[in-house]
Coordinates of C-alpha atoms and ligand atoms in Angstrom, one line a residue:
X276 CA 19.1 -11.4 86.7
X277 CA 20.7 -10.8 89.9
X278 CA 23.6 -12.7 91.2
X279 CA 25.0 -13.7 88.0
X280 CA 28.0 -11.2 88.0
X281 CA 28.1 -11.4 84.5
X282 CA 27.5 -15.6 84.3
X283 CA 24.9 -17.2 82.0
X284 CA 24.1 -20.3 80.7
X285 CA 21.8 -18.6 78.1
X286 CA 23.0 -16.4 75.6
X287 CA 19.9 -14.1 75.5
X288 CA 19.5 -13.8 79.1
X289 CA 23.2 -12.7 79.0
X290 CA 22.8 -10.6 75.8
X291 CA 19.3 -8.9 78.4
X292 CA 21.7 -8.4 81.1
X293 CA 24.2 -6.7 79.3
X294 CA 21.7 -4.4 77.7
X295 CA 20.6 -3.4 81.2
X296 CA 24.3 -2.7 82.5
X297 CA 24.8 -0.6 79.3
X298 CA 21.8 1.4 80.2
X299 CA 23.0 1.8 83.8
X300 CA 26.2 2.8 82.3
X301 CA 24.9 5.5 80.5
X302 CA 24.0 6.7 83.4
X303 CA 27.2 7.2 84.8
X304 CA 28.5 9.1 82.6
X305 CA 32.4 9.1 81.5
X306 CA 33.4 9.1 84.9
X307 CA 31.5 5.8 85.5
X308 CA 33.3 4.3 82.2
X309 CA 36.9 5.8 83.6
X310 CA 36.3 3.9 87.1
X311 CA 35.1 0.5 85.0
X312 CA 38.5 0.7 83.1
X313 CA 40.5 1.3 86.4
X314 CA 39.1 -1.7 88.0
X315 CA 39.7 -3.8 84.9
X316 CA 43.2 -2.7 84.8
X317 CA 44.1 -2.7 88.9
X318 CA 42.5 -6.5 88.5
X319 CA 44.4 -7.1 85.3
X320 CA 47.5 -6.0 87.4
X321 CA 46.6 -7.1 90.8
X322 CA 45.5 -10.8 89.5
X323 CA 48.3 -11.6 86.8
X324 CA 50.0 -14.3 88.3
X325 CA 46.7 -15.8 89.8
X326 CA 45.1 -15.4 86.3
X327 CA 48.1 -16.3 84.2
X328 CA 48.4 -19.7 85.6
X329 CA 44.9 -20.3 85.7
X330 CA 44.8 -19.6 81.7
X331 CA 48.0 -22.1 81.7
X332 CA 46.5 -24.7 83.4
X333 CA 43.4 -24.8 81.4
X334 CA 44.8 -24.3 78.0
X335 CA 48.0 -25.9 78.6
X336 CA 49.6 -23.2 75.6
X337 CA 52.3 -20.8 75.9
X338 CA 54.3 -19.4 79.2
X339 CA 53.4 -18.5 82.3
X340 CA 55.9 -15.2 82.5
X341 CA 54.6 -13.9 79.6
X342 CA 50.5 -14.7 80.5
X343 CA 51.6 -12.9 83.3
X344 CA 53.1 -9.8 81.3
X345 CA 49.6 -9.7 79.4
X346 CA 47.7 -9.3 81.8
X347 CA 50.4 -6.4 83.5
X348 CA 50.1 -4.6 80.0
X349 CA 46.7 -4.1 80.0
X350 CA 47.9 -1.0 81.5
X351 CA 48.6 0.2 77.9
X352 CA 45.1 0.2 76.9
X353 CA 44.0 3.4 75.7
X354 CA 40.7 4.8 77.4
X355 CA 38.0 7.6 77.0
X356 CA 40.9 10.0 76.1
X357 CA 40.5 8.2 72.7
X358 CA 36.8 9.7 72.2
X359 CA 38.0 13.0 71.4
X360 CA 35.0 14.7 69.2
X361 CA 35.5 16.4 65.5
X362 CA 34.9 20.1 65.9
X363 CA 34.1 22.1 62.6
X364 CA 33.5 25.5 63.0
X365 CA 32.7 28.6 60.1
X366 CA 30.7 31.1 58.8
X367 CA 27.4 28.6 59.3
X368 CA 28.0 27.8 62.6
X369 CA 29.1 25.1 64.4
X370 CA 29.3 20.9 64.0
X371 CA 30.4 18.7 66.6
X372 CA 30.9 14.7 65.4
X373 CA 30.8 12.9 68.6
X374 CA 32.1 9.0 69.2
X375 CA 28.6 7.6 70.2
X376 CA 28.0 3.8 71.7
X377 CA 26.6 0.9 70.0
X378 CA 25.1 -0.5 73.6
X379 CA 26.0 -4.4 73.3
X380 CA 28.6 -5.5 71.5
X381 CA 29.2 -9.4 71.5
X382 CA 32.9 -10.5 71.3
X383 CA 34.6 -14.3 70.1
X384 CA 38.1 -14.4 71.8
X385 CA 40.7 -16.3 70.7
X386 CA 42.3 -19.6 73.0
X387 CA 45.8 -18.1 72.7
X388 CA 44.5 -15.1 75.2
X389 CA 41.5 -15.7 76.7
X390 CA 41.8 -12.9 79.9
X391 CA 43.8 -10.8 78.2
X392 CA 41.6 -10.1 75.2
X393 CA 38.6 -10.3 77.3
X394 CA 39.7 -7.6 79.5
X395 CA 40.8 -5.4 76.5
X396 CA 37.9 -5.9 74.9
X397 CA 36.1 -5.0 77.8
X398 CA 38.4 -1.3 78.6
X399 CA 37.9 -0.4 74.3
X400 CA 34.4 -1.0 74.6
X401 CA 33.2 0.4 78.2
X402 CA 35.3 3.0 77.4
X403 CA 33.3 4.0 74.2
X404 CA 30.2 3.1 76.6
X405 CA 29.5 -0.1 75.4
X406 CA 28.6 -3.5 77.3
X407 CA 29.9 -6.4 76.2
X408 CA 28.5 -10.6 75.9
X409 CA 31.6 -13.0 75.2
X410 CA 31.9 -16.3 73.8
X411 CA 35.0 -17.7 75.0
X412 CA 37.6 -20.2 73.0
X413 CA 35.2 -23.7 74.4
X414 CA 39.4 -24.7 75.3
X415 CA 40.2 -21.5 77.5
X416 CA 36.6 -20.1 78.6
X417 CA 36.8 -21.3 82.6
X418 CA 39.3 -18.9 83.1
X419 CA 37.4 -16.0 81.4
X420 CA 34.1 -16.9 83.4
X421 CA 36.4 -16.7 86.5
X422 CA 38.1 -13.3 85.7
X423 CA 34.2 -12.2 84.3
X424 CA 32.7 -13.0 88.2
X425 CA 35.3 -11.1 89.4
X426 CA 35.6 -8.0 87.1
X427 CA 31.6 -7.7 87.2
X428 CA 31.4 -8.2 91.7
X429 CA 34.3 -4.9 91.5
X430 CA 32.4 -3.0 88.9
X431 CA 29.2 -3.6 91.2
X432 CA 31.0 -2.7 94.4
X433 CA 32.0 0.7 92.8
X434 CA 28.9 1.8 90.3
X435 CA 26.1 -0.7 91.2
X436 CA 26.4 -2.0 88.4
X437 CA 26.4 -6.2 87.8
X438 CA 26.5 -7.4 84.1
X439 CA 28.6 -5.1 82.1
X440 CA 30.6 -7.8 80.7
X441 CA 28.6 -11.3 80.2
X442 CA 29.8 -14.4 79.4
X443 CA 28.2 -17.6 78.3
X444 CA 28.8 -20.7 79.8
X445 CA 30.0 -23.2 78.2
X446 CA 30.2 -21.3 75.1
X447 CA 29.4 -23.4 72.3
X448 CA 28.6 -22.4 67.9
X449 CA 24.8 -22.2 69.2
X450 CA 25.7 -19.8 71.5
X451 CA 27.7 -17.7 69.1
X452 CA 24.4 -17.7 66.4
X453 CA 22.1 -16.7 69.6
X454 CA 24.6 -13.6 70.3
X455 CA 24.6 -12.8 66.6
X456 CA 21.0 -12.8 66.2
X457 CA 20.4 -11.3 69.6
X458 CA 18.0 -8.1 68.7
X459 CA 20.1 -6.0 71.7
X460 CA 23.6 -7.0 69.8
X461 CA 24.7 -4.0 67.4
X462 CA 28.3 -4.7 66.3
X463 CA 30.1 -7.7 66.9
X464 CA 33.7 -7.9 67.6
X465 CA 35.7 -11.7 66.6
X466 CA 39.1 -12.5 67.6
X467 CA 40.3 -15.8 66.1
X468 CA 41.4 -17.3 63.3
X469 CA 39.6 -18.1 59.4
X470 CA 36.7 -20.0 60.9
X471 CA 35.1 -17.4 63.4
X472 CA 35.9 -14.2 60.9
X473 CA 33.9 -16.0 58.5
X474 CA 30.9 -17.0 60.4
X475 CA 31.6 -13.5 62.1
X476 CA 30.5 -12.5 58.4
X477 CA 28.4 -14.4 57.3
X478 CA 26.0 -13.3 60.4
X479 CA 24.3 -10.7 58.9
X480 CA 25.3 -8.0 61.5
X481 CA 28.5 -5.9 61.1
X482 CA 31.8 -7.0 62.9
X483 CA 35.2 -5.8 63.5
X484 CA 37.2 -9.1 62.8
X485 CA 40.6 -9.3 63.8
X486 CA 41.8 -12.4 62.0
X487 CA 44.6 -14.8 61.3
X488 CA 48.6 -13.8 60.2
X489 CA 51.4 -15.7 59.5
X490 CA 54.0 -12.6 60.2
X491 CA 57.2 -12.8 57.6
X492 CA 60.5 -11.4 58.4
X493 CA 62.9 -10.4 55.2
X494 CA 66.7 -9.9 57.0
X495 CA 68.9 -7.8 54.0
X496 CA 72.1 -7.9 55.9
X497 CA 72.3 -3.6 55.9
X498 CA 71.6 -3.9 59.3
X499 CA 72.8 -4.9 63.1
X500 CA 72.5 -8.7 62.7
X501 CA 72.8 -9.5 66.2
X502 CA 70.0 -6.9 67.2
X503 CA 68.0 -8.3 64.3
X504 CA 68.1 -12.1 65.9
X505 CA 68.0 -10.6 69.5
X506 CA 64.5 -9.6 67.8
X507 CA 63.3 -12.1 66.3
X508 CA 64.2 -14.8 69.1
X509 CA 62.1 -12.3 71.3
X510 CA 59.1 -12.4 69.4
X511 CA 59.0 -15.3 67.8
X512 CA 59.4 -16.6 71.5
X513 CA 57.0 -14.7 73.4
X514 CA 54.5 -17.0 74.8
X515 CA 55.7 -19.8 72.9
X516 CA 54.7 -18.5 69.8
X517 CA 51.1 -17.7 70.0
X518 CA 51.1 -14.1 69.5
X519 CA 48.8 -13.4 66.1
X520 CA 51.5 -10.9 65.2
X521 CA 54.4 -13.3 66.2
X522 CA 57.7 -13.3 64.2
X523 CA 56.4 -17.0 62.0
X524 CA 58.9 -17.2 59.1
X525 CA 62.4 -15.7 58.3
X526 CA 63.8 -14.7 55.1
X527 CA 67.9 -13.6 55.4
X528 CA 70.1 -12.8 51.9
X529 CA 71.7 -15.4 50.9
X530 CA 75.4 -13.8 51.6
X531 CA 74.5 -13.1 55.4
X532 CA 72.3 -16.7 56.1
X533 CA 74.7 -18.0 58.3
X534 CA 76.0 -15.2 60.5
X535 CA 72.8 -14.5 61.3
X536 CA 72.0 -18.5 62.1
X537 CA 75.4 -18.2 64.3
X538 CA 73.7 -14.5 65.9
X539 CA 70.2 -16.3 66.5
X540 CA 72.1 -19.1 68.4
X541 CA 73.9 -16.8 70.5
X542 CA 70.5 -15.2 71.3
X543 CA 68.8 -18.2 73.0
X544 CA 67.8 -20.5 69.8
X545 CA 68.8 -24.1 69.0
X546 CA 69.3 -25.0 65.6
X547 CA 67.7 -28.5 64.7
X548 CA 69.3 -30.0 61.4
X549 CA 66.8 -31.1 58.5
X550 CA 66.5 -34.5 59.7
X551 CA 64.9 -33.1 63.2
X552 CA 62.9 -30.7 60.6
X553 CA 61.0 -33.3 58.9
X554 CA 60.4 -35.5 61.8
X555 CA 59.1 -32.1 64.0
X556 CA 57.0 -31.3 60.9
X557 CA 55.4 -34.9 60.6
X558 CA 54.2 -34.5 64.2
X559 CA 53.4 -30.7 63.9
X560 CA 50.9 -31.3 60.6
X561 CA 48.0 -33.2 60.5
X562 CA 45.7 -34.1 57.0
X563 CA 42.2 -34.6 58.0
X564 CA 40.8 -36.8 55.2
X565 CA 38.1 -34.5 53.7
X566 CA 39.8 -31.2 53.5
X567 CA 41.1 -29.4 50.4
X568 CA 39.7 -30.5 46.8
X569 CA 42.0 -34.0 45.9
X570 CA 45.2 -33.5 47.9
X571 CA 43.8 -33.1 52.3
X572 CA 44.5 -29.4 53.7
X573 CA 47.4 -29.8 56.4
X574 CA 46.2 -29.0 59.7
X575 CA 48.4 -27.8 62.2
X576 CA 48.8 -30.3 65.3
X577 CA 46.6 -28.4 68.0
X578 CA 48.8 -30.9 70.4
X579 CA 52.0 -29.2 69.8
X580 CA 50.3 -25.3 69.6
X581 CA 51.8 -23.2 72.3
X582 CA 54.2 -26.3 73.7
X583 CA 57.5 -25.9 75.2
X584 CA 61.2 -26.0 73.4
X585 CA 61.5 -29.0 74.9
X586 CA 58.4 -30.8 74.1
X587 CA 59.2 -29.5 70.2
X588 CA 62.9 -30.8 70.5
X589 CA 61.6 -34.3 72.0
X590 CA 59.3 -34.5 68.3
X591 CA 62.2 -33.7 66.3
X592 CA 64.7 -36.3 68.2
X593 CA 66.8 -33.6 69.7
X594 CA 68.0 -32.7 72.9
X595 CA 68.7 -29.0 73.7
X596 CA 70.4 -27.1 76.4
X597 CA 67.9 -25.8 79.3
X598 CA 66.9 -22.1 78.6
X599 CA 66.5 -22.8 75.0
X600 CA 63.9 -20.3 74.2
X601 CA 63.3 -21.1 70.6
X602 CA 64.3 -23.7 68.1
X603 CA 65.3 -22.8 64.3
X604 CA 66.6 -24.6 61.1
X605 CA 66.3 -23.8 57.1
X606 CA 64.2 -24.9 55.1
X607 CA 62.8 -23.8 51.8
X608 CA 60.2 -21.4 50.9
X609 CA 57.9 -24.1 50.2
X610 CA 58.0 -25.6 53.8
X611 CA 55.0 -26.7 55.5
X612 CA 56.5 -24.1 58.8
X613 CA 56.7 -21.0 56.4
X614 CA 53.0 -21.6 54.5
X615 CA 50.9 -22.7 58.0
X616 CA 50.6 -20.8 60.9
X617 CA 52.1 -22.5 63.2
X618 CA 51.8 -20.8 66.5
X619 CA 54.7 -23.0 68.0
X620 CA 58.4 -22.0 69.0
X621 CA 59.8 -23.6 65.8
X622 CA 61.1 -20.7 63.1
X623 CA 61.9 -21.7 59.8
X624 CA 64.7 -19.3 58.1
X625 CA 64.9 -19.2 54.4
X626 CA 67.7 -18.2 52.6
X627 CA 66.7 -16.1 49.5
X628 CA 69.2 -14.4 46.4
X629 CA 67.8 -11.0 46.3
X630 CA 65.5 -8.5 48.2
X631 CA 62.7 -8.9 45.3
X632 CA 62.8 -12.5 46.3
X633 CA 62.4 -12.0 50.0
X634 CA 59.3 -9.9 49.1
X635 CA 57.9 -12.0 47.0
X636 CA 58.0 -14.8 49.5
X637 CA 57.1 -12.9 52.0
X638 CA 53.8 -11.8 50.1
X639 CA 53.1 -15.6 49.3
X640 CA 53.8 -16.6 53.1
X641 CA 51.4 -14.3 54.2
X642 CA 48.9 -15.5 52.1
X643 CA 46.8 -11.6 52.1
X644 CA 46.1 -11.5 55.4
X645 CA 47.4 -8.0 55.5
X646 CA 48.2 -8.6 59.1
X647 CA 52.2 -8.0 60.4
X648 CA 55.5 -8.3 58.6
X649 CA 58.6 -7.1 59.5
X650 CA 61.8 -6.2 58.2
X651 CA 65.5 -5.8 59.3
X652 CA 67.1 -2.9 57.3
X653 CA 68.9 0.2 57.0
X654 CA 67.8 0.2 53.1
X655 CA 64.7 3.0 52.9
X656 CA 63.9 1.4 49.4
X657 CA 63.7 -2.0 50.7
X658 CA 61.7 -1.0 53.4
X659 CA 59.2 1.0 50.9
X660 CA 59.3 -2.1 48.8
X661 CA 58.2 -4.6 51.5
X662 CA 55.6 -2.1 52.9
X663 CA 53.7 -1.1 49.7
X664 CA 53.9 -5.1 48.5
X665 CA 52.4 -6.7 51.8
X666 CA 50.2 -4.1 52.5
X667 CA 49.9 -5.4 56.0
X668 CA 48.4 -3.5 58.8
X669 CA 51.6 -3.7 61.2
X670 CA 54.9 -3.0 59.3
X671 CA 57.8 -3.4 61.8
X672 CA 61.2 -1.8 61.0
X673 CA 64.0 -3.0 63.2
X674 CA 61.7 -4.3 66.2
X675 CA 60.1 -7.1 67.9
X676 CA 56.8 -7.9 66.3
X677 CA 56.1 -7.0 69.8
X678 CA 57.2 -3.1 69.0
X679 CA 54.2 -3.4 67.1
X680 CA 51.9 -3.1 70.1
X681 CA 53.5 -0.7 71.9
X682 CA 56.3 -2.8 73.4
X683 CA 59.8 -1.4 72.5
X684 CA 57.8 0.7 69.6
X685 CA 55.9 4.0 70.2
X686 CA 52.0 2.8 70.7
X687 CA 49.2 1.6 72.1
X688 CA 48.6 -1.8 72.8
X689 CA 45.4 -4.2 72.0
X690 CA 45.0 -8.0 71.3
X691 CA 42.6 -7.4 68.7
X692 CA 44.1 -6.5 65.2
X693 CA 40.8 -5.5 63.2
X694 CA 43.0 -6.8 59.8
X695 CA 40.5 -9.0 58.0
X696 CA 37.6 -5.4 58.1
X697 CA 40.4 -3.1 58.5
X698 CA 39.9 -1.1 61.6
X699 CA 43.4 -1.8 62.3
X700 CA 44.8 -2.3 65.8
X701 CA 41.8 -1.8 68.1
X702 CA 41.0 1.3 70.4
X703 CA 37.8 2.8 72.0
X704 CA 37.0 4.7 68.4
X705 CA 36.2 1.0 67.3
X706 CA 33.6 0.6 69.0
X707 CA 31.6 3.5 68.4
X708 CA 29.0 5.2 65.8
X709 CA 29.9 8.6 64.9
X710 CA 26.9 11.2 65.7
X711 CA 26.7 14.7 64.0
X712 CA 25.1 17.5 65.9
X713 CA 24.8 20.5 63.7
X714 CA 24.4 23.9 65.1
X715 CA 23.2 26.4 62.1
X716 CA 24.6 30.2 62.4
X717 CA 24.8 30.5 66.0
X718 CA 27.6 29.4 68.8
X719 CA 30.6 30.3 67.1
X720 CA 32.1 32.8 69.1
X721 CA 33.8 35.5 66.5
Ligands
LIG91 P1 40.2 -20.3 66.6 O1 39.9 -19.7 65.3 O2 40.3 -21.7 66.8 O3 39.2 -19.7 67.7 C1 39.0 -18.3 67.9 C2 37.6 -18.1 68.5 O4 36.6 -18.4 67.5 C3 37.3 -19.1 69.6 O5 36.5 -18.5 70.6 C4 36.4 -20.2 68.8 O6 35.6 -20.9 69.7 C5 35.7 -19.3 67.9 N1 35.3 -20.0 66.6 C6 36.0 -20.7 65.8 N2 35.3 -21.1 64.7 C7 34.0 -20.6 64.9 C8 32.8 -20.6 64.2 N3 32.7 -21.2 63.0 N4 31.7 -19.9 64.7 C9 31.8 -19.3 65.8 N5 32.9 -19.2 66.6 C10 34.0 -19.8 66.1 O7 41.6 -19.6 67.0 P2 42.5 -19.8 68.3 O8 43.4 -20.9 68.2 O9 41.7 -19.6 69.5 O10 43.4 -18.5 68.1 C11 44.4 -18.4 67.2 C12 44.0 -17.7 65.9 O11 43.5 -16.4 66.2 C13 45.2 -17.5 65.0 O12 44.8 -17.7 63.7 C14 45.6 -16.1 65.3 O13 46.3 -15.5 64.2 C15 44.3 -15.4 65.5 N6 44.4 -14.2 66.3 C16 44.3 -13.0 65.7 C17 44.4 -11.9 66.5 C18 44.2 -10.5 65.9 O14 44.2 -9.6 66.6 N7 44.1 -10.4 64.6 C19 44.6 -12.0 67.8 C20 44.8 -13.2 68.4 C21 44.6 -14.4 67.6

């Protein structure tokens, strides 16, 4: 096993390995799990613009500022401060419910991240005392092996030990069955969209599956508008629009639709009018024959995922001024951009007659995910409303979806959203199995 650092082209050697570092890290106690976050983050930090572009090049999705800002904010990441035990104490003594490891957890990360989520991943779960086996997005998984090597040589350096976080190379759906049936594999932890939460699932083992959105935002007008598109061009903006928690559909009453158009233009979008719609949709949608019962499934165009303004604008027939960071334009509920996932800088802003509507459509949009929405209001009713309809697991109130993760909101970070099995936004507590140790009578101290 040695001189790997963390590399295999077998999924149950590396599934071996990582059961070894995770004994080693026992070992080591919590200060051993505090230096293995510390090196993750200094490299997270130290590396960002090396890693950022290398994800960039590889993937060819999203923005190289904001890869870069990913990496940086891994600084965010909660650690073993999370572990904090229950303490009950009475007349029969004392009970102490401690945050125990699984030992190897095997991880799916998504294409839209590949470093970022890795090395999240890879803080939650050392700090909880876990190791970890990935299987990377087969379109973004050279950069992960890269940043793996790396991470795994420092971590050696520093504690001696070499395969806390494995990776499998090339990952591949065999792969992911061998880590899911892999005897030394207790939890397993999938970050993607319907495909991987269901075979995630359907593996037999448990998992923490942070799944797919499609993010609504419902505009009432009792709010600041401009600060409300300053938002939303943020967000839906950030990284090209590949954030799972990313701003994907806009609903504005009717009476404020077009001052708010006017204050998302002043904010850095282009509007595209509904002929450049349609044409930007017919290239953004694909219907593989064979999908959906009768009428084909759209598929969204994994060629125009993650791509420039300026590659969307040149789709639609339109040319827009440099800097654009976002394009916009209305269409109706119904539109192909508010039902898909679309993970590309085009927003679609609907108008709607009343706040029920907006709520309504903002259920339908999200399709049950229960993932993020996000509403512009000063109403407290409206807010209520949205929240108790959507039931999502991030509700944002005058924010960024970003403020969701800790950026301009109070919070800690993670790119893992447990929505789909509920564990919510992911920490060290995630990744642990909670152990009572009873102490009968004795130890309390009055
Ligand atoms: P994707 O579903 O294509 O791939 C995600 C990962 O799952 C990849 O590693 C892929 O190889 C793997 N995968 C896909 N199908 C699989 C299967 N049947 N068996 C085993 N592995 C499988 O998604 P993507 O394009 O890489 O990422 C975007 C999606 O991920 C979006 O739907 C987004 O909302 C979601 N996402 C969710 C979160 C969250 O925290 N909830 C975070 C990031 C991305």
């Amino acid at each position: 096993m040695r001189g790997k650092f963390g590399v295999f082209q077998s999924a149950d050697e590396a599934c071996e390995a990582a059961h070894g570092a995770f004994l080693q890290l026992s070992e080591k106690g919590v200060a051993g799990r505090n230096k293995v976050i510390k090196i993750v983050k200094d490299l997270c930090d130290t590396k960002a613009e090396e890693w950022g572009k290398l994800e960039l090049d590889e993937t060819k999705i999203g923005r190289l500022d904001h890869k870069i800002e990913k990496l940086k904010g891994q600084r965010g990441i909660p650690g073993t401060e999370f572990l904090n035990p229950y303490g009950l104490s009475g007349d029969h003594g004392i009970t102490l419910e401690e945050y125990a490891p699984f030992g190897v957890i095997g991880a799916v990360t998504p294409s839209t991240h590949s470093i970022p989520t890795m090395a999240c991943n890879i803080i939650s779960m050392a700090a909880a005392g876990n190791a970890a086996v990935f299987n990377s997005h087969p379109g973004a998984y050279k950069c992960a092996v890269a940043a793996t090597r790396v991470f795994n040589q420092a971590i050696h350096r520093e504690l001696g030990i070499e395969n806390l976080a494995c990776i499998v190379e090339p990952p591949t759906l065999e792969s992911f069955n061998a880590i899911a049936k892999n005897e030394y594999v207790k939890l397993l932890c999938v970050t993607g969209g319907p495909g991987v939460v269901k075979a995630a699932m359907a593996s037999g083992k448990r998992a923490v599956c942070a799944g797919p959105g499609n993010p609504p935002v419902l505009v009432d007008g009792t709010s600041c508008l401009d600060n409300a598109a300053k938002c939303v061009v943020f967000g839906a903006a950030y990284d090209n629009n590949l954030l799972c928690i990313g701003e994907k559909e806009v609903f504005v009453l009717e009476p404020f639709f077009d001052k708010f158009m006017a204050a998302l233009e002043k904010n850095g979008a282009y509007r595209l009018n509904s002929g450049q719609i349609e044409a930007l949709a017919k290239a953004a949608f694909v219907f593989p024959p064979g999908q959906g019962a009768g009428c084909p499934h759209p598929v969204v165009n994994r060629d125009l995922v993650g791509k420039d303004p300026e590659v969307l604008a040149k789709a639609a027939g339109a040319t827009i001024p440099r800097g654009t960071q976002l394009l916009i334009g209305e269409t109706k509920a119904d539109h192909l951009f508010v039902e898909e996932e679309q993970m590309m800088p085009f927003l679609p802003i609907v108008r709607v007659k009343s706040v029920e509507e907006g709520v309504a459509a903002s259920k339908r949009a999200e399709h049950g995910y229960k993932h993020s929405a996000i509403i512009h209001s000063h109403d407290v009713s409206n807010m209520t409303a949205m929240a108790r309809e959507l039931e999502t697991t991030l509700f944002i109130k005058n924010g960024s979806c970003l403020a969701g993760l800790g950026a301009g909101g109070e919070g800690y970070s993670n790119f893992s959203i447990a929505t789909t099995t509920g564990e919510g936004i992911c920490n060290p507590r995630t990744f642990t199995r909670v152990r009572r140790c009873v102490m009968v009578d004795k130890l309390r101290i009055f």
